[in-house]
PDB file of C-alpha atoms in Angstrom:
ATOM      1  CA  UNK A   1     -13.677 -21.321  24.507  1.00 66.00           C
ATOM      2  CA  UNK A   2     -12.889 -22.920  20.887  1.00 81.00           C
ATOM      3  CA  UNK A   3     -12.495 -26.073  23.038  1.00 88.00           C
ATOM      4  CA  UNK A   4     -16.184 -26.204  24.411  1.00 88.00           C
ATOM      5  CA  UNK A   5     -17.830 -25.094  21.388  1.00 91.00           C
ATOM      6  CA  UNK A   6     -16.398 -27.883  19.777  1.00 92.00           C
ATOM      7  CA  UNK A   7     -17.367 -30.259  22.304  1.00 92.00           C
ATOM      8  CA  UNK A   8     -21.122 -29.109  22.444  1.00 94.00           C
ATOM      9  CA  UNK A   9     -20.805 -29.163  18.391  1.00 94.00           C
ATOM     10  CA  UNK A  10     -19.691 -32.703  18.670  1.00 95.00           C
ATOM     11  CA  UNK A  11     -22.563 -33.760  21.602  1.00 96.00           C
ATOM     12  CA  UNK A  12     -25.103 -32.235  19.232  1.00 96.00           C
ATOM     13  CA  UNK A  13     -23.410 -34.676  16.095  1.00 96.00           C
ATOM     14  CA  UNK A  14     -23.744 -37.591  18.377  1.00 97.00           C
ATOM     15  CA  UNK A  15     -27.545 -37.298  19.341  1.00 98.00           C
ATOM     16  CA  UNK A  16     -28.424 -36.294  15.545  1.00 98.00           C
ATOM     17  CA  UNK A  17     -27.059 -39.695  14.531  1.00 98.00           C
ATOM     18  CA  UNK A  18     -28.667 -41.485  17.553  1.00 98.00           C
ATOM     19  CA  UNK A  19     -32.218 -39.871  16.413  1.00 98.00           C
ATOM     20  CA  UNK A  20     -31.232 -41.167  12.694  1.00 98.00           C
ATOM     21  CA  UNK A  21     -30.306 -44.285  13.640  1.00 98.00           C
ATOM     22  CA  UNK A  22     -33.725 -44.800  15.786  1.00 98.00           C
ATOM     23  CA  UNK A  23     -35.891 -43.191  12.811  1.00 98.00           C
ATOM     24  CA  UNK A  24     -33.872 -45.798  10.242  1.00 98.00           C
ATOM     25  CA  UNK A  25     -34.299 -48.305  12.829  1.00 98.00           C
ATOM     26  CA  UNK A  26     -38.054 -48.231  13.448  1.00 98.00           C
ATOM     27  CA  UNK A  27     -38.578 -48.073   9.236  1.00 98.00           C
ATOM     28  CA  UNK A  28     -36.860 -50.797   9.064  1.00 98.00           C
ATOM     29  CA  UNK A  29     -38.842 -52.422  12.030  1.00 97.00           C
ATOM     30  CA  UNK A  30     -41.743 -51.609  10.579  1.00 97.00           C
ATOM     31  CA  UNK A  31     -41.118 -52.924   7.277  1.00 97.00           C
ATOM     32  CA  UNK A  32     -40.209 -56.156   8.259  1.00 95.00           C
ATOM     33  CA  UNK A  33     -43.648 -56.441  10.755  1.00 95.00           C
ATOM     34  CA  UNK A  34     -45.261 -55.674   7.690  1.00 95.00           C
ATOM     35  CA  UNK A  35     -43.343 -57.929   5.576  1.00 94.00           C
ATOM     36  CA  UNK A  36     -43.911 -61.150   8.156  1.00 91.00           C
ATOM     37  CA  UNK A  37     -47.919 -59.770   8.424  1.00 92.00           C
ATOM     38  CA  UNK A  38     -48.150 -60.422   5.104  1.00 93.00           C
ATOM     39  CA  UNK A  39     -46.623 -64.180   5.340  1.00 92.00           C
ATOM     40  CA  UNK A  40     -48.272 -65.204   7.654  1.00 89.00           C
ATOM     41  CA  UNK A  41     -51.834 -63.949   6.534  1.00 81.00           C
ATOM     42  CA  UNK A  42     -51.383 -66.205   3.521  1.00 66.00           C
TER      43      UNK A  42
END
């Protein structure tokens, strides 16, 4: 039982970082659009 619980505890981990890492990743994707908008416009 301790095992499972574990591995659904560790399945949960492992999505919350995936969502993190998308969220970080799409700031950062969106900051560098922004940042080569506002090169180019010049």
């Amino acid at each position: 039982m301790k095992k499972a619980k574990d591995a659904s505890d560790f399945a949960v981990g492992k999505a919350l970082l995936a969502v993190l890492g998308v969220i970080v990743f799409l700031g950062v994707a969106m900051q560098g659009l922004a940042y080569f908008h506002k090169i180019s416009g010049h």
